[in-house]
Protein backbone atom coordinates (compact mmCIF):
# COMPACT_ATOMS: atom_id res chain seq x y z
CA UNK A 1 0.00 0.00 0.00
CA UNK A 2 1.26 3.44 -0.81
CA UNK A 3 1.47 6.28 1.66
CA UNK A 4 -1.54 8.08 0.16
CA UNK A 5 -3.60 4.90 0.20
CA UNK A 6 -2.89 4.41 3.90
CA UNK A 7 -3.81 8.03 4.65
CA UNK A 8 -7.04 7.78 2.65
CA UNK A 9 -8.00 4.53 4.37
CA UNK A 10 -7.17 6.02 7.78
CA UNK A 11 -9.35 9.07 7.07
CA UNK A 12 -12.27 6.92 5.89
CA UNK A 13 -12.02 4.78 9.03
CA UNK A 14 -11.78 7.87 11.23
CA UNK A 15 -14.88 9.41 9.60
CA UNK A 16 -16.76 6.11 9.91
CA UNK A 17 -15.78 5.97 13.59
CA UNK A 18 -17.12 9.51 14.07
CA UNK A 19 -20.38 8.58 12.33
CA UNK A 20 -20.96 5.48 14.42
CA UNK A 21 -20.12 7.23 17.68
CA UNK A 22 -22.42 10.13 16.81
CA UNK A 23 -25.22 7.71 15.91
CA UNK A 24 -24.88 5.84 19.21
CA UNK A 25 -24.66 8.97 21.37
CA UNK A 26 -27.64 10.66 19.74
CA UNK A 27 -29.80 7.52 19.84
CA UNK A 28 -28.96 6.72 23.47
CA UNK A 29 -29.79 10.27 24.56
CA UNK A 30 -33.15 10.25 22.75
CA UNK A 31 -36.09 10.35 25.12
CA UNK A 32 -39.27 12.35 25.43
CA UNK A 33 -42.59 12.03 27.19
CA UNK A 34 -46.15 12.96 26.37
CA UNK A 35 -49.23 13.31 28.51
CA UNK A 36 -52.43 11.86 27.10
CA UNK A 37 -55.60 11.78 29.21
CA UNK A 38 -53.58 12.28 32.42
CA UNK A 39 -51.36 9.33 31.52
CA UNK A 40 -47.70 9.98 30.84
CA UNK A 41 -46.05 8.00 28.06
CA UNK A 42 -42.29 7.94 27.71
CA UNK A 43 -40.54 7.31 24.41
CA UNK A 44 -37.00 5.90 24.67
CA UNK A 45 -34.82 4.05 22.22
CA UNK A 46 -34.75 1.06 24.59
CA UNK A 47 -38.51 0.55 24.15
CA UNK A 48 -37.98 -0.70 20.60
CA UNK A 49 -35.91 -3.79 19.72
CA UNK A 50 -34.98 -2.35 16.32
CA UNK A 51 -33.47 0.73 17.95
CA UNK A 52 -31.60 -1.47 20.44
CA UNK A 53 -30.24 -3.48 17.52
CA UNK A 54 -29.22 -0.24 15.81
CA UNK A 55 -27.30 0.94 18.89
CA UNK A 56 -25.58 -2.42 19.38
CA UNK A 57 -24.45 -2.72 15.76
CA UNK A 58 -23.30 0.91 15.60
CA UNK A 59 -21.31 0.39 18.81
CA UNK A 60 -19.73 -2.77 17.40
CA UNK A 61 -18.86 -0.95 14.18
CA UNK A 62 -17.36 1.93 16.15
CA UNK A 63 -15.24 -0.42 18.26
CA UNK A 64 -14.14 -2.26 15.14
CA UNK A 65 -13.18 1.05 13.51
CA UNK A 66 -11.13 2.02 16.52
CA UNK A 67 -9.32 -1.32 16.53
CA UNK A 68 -8.56 -1.25 12.81
CA UNK A 69 -7.19 2.27 13.03
CA UNK A 70 -4.27 0.86 15.00
CA UNK A 71 -3.91 -2.46 13.17
CA UNK A 72 -0.89 -2.83 10.96
CA UNK A 73 -1.40 -3.24 7.23
CA UNK A 74 0.41 -6.55 6.89
CA UNK A 75 -0.91 -8.93 4.25
CA UNK A 76 -2.27 -11.38 6.81
CA UNK A 77 -4.34 -8.74 8.58
CA UNK A 78 -5.33 -6.87 5.44
CA UNK A 79 -7.36 -9.76 4.03
CA UNK A 80 -9.01 -10.40 7.39
CA UNK A 81 -9.85 -6.70 7.69
CA UNK A 82 -11.47 -6.73 4.24
CA UNK A 83 -13.68 -9.66 5.25
CA UNK A 84 -14.60 -7.95 8.52
CA UNK A 85 -15.25 -4.69 6.64
CA UNK A 86 -17.78 -6.57 4.53
CA UNK A 87 -19.44 -8.06 7.61
CA UNK A 88 -19.64 -4.65 9.31
CA UNK A 89 -21.02 -3.05 6.14
CA UNK A 90 -23.78 -5.67 5.91
CA UNK A 91 -24.58 -5.33 9.63
CA UNK A 92 -24.78 -1.54 9.32
CA UNK A 93 -27.07 -1.88 6.34
CA UNK A 94 -29.40 -4.23 8.19
CA UNK A 95 -29.56 -2.17 11.39
CA UNK A 96 -30.29 1.01 9.45
CA UNK A 97 -33.05 -0.76 7.53
CA UNK A 98 -34.67 -2.07 10.70
CA UNK A 99 -34.46 1.27 12.49
CA UNK A 100 -35.75 3.17 9.44
CA UNK A 101 -38.78 0.88 9.23
CA UNK A 102 -39.70 1.58 12.86
CA UNK A 103 -38.99 5.29 12.45
CA UNK A 104 -41.30 5.42 9.44
CA UNK A 105 -44.09 3.78 11.40
CA UNK A 106 -43.50 6.23 14.23
CA UNK A 107 -43.64 9.18 11.87
CA UNK A 108 -46.50 8.15 9.56
CA UNK A 109 -48.27 5.38 11.45
CA UNK A 110 -49.93 2.48 9.65
CA UNK A 111 -53.59 2.85 8.75
CA UNK A 112 -53.99 -0.82 7.84
CA UNK A 113 -52.77 -2.01 11.25
CA UNK A 114 -54.43 0.82 13.17
CA UNK A 115 -51.13 2.27 14.43
CA UNK A 116 -51.19 5.99 14.93
CA UNK A 117 -48.14 8.22 14.33
CA UNK A 118 -46.38 9.20 17.55
CA UNK A 119 -44.00 11.91 16.33
CA UNK A 120 -46.65 14.56 16.87
CA UNK A 121 -46.68 13.79 20.59
CA UNK A 122 -42.91 13.24 21.11
CA UNK A 123 -41.14 15.48 18.57
CA UNK A 124 -37.87 15.71 20.52
CA UNK A 125 -37.53 11.92 20.47
CA UNK A 126 -38.26 11.75 16.75
CA UNK A 127 -35.74 14.48 15.98
CA UNK A 128 -33.03 12.59 17.90
CA UNK A 129 -33.88 9.36 16.10
CA UNK A 130 -33.73 11.14 12.74
CA UNK A 131 -30.32 12.60 13.55
CA UNK A 132 -29.03 9.26 14.74
CA UNK A 133 -30.25 7.50 11.62
CA UNK A 134 -28.62 10.15 9.43
CA UNK A 135 -25.27 9.68 11.21
CA UNK A 136 -25.63 5.90 10.96
CA UNK A 137 -26.41 6.14 7.26
CA UNK A 138 -23.31 8.27 6.69
CA UNK A 139 -21.23 5.68 8.56
CA UNK A 140 -22.71 2.88 6.43
CA UNK A 141 -21.91 4.75 3.20
CA UNK A 142 -18.37 5.39 4.42
CA UNK A 143 -17.92 1.71 5.22
CA UNK A 144 -19.22 0.80 1.77
CA UNK A 145 -16.70 3.18 0.18
CA UNK A 146 -13.98 1.76 2.40
CA UNK A 147 -14.91 -1.75 1.34
CA UNK A 148 -14.82 -0.84 -2.35
CA UNK A 149 -11.48 0.92 -1.94
CA UNK A 150 -10.00 -2.02 -0.04
CA UNK A 151 -11.20 -4.47 -2.68
CA UNK A 152 -9.74 -2.28 -5.39
CA UNK A 153 -6.38 -2.30 -3.60
CA UNK A 154 -6.41 -6.08 -3.19
CA UNK A 155 -7.43 -6.67 -6.79
CA UNK A 156 -4.91 -4.20 -8.13
CA UNK A 157 -5.51 -3.90 -11.89
CA UNK A 158 -1.76 -3.56 -12.51
CA UNK A 159 -1.22 -7.07 -11.21
CA UNK A 160 -3.81 -8.68 -13.50
XYZ file of C-alpha atoms in Angstrom:
160
model
C 0.000 0.000 0.000
C 1.258 3.436 -0.807
C 1.469 6.280 1.665
C -1.541 8.076 0.158
C -3.600 4.904 0.199
C -2.892 4.414 3.904
C -3.806 8.028 4.653
C -7.040 7.775 2.649
C -8.002 4.526 4.373
C -7.173 6.016 7.780
C -9.349 9.067 7.074
C -12.266 6.920 5.889
C -12.017 4.779 9.027
C -11.784 7.870 11.229
C -14.876 9.410 9.604
C -16.757 6.110 9.909
C -15.784 5.973 13.590
C -17.116 9.507 14.072
C -20.378 8.577 12.326
C -20.957 5.479 14.417
C -20.118 7.227 17.682
C -22.416 10.126 16.812
C -25.224 7.707 15.913
C -24.878 5.837 19.208
C -24.662 8.966 21.368
C -27.640 10.663 19.737
C -29.801 7.520 19.842
C -28.961 6.718 23.475
C -29.794 10.269 24.559
C -33.149 10.246 22.751
C -36.091 10.351 25.121
C -39.268 12.350 25.428
C -42.589 12.027 27.190
C -46.146 12.960 26.371
C -49.225 13.309 28.513
C -52.434 11.856 27.102
C -55.597 11.776 29.212
C -53.581 12.276 32.423
C -51.362 9.331 31.520
C -47.698 9.977 30.843
C -46.054 7.995 28.056
C -42.287 7.939 27.714
C -40.535 7.310 24.407
C -36.998 5.902 24.675
C -34.823 4.045 22.223
C -34.754 1.056 24.592
C -38.511 0.550 24.149
C -37.977 -0.700 20.597
C -35.914 -3.792 19.722
C -34.985 -2.351 16.316
C -33.467 0.733 17.948
C -31.596 -1.473 20.437
C -30.238 -3.481 17.517
C -29.224 -0.237 15.813
C -27.302 0.944 18.887
C -25.585 -2.422 19.384
C -24.454 -2.716 15.755
C -23.305 0.907 15.598
C -21.311 0.387 18.813
C -19.731 -2.773 17.404
C -18.863 -0.954 14.180
C -17.362 1.926 16.152
C -15.244 -0.420 18.264
C -14.135 -2.256 15.137
C -13.178 1.052 13.507
C -11.135 2.017 16.518
C -9.320 -1.318 16.533
C -8.565 -1.250 12.808
C -7.186 2.273 13.033
C -4.274 0.858 15.001
C -3.914 -2.459 13.166
C -0.893 -2.828 10.957
C -1.397 -3.237 7.235
C 0.415 -6.547 6.889
C -0.911 -8.932 4.248
C -2.269 -11.380 6.811
C -4.335 -8.743 8.584
C -5.331 -6.868 5.442
C -7.357 -9.762 4.029
C -9.014 -10.396 7.390
C -9.848 -6.700 7.687
C -11.474 -6.729 4.243
C -13.676 -9.661 5.253
C -14.596 -7.949 8.518
C -15.251 -4.688 6.640
C -17.777 -6.571 4.532
C -19.441 -8.061 7.610
C -19.640 -4.651 9.308
C -21.021 -3.051 6.135
C -23.777 -5.667 5.915
C -24.582 -5.327 9.628
C -24.784 -1.537 9.325
C -27.074 -1.883 6.338
C -29.396 -4.235 8.192
C -29.559 -2.169 11.388
C -30.295 1.014 9.450
C -33.052 -0.760 7.528
C -34.672 -2.066 10.698
C -34.460 1.271 12.490
C -35.753 3.170 9.439
C -38.783 0.880 9.229
C -39.702 1.576 12.855
C -38.987 5.291 12.454
C -41.296 5.416 9.437
C -44.095 3.779 11.401
C -43.503 6.231 14.231
C -43.642 9.182 11.866
C -46.500 8.153 9.561
C -48.271 5.376 11.447
C -49.928 2.479 9.648
C -53.586 2.852 8.750
C -53.992 -0.817 7.842
C -52.768 -2.013 11.251
C -54.431 0.817 13.172
C -51.131 2.275 14.427
C -51.186 5.994 14.931
C -48.144 8.223 14.326
C -46.376 9.203 17.549
C -43.995 11.906 16.328
C -46.646 14.561 16.871
C -46.677 13.792 20.592
C -42.911 13.243 21.113
C -41.138 15.475 18.566
C -37.875 15.706 20.518
C -37.532 11.924 20.470
C -38.263 11.748 16.747
C -35.738 14.484 15.983
C -33.035 12.593 17.895
C -33.883 9.356 16.099
C -33.733 11.145 12.738
C -30.317 12.601 13.547
C -29.034 9.263 14.744
C -30.254 7.499 11.621
C -28.618 10.147 9.434
C -25.271 9.682 11.205
C -25.633 5.903 10.963
C -26.406 6.142 7.258
C -23.307 8.273 6.690
C -21.233 5.681 8.562
C -22.706 2.881 6.427
C -21.910 4.752 3.202
C -18.366 5.394 4.415
C -17.925 1.711 5.215
C -19.217 0.800 1.773
C -16.705 3.179 0.183
C -13.981 1.762 2.404
C -14.909 -1.755 1.340
C -14.823 -0.837 -2.348
C -11.479 0.922 -1.941
C -9.995 -2.024 -0.045
C -11.196 -4.470 -2.678
C -9.737 -2.275 -5.386
C -6.376 -2.296 -3.604
C -6.408 -6.079 -3.194
C -7.435 -6.669 -6.788
C -4.907 -4.198 -8.134
C -5.510 -3.902 -11.890
C -1.762 -3.555 -12.511
C -1.221 -7.074 -11.209
C -3.813 -8.678 -13.503
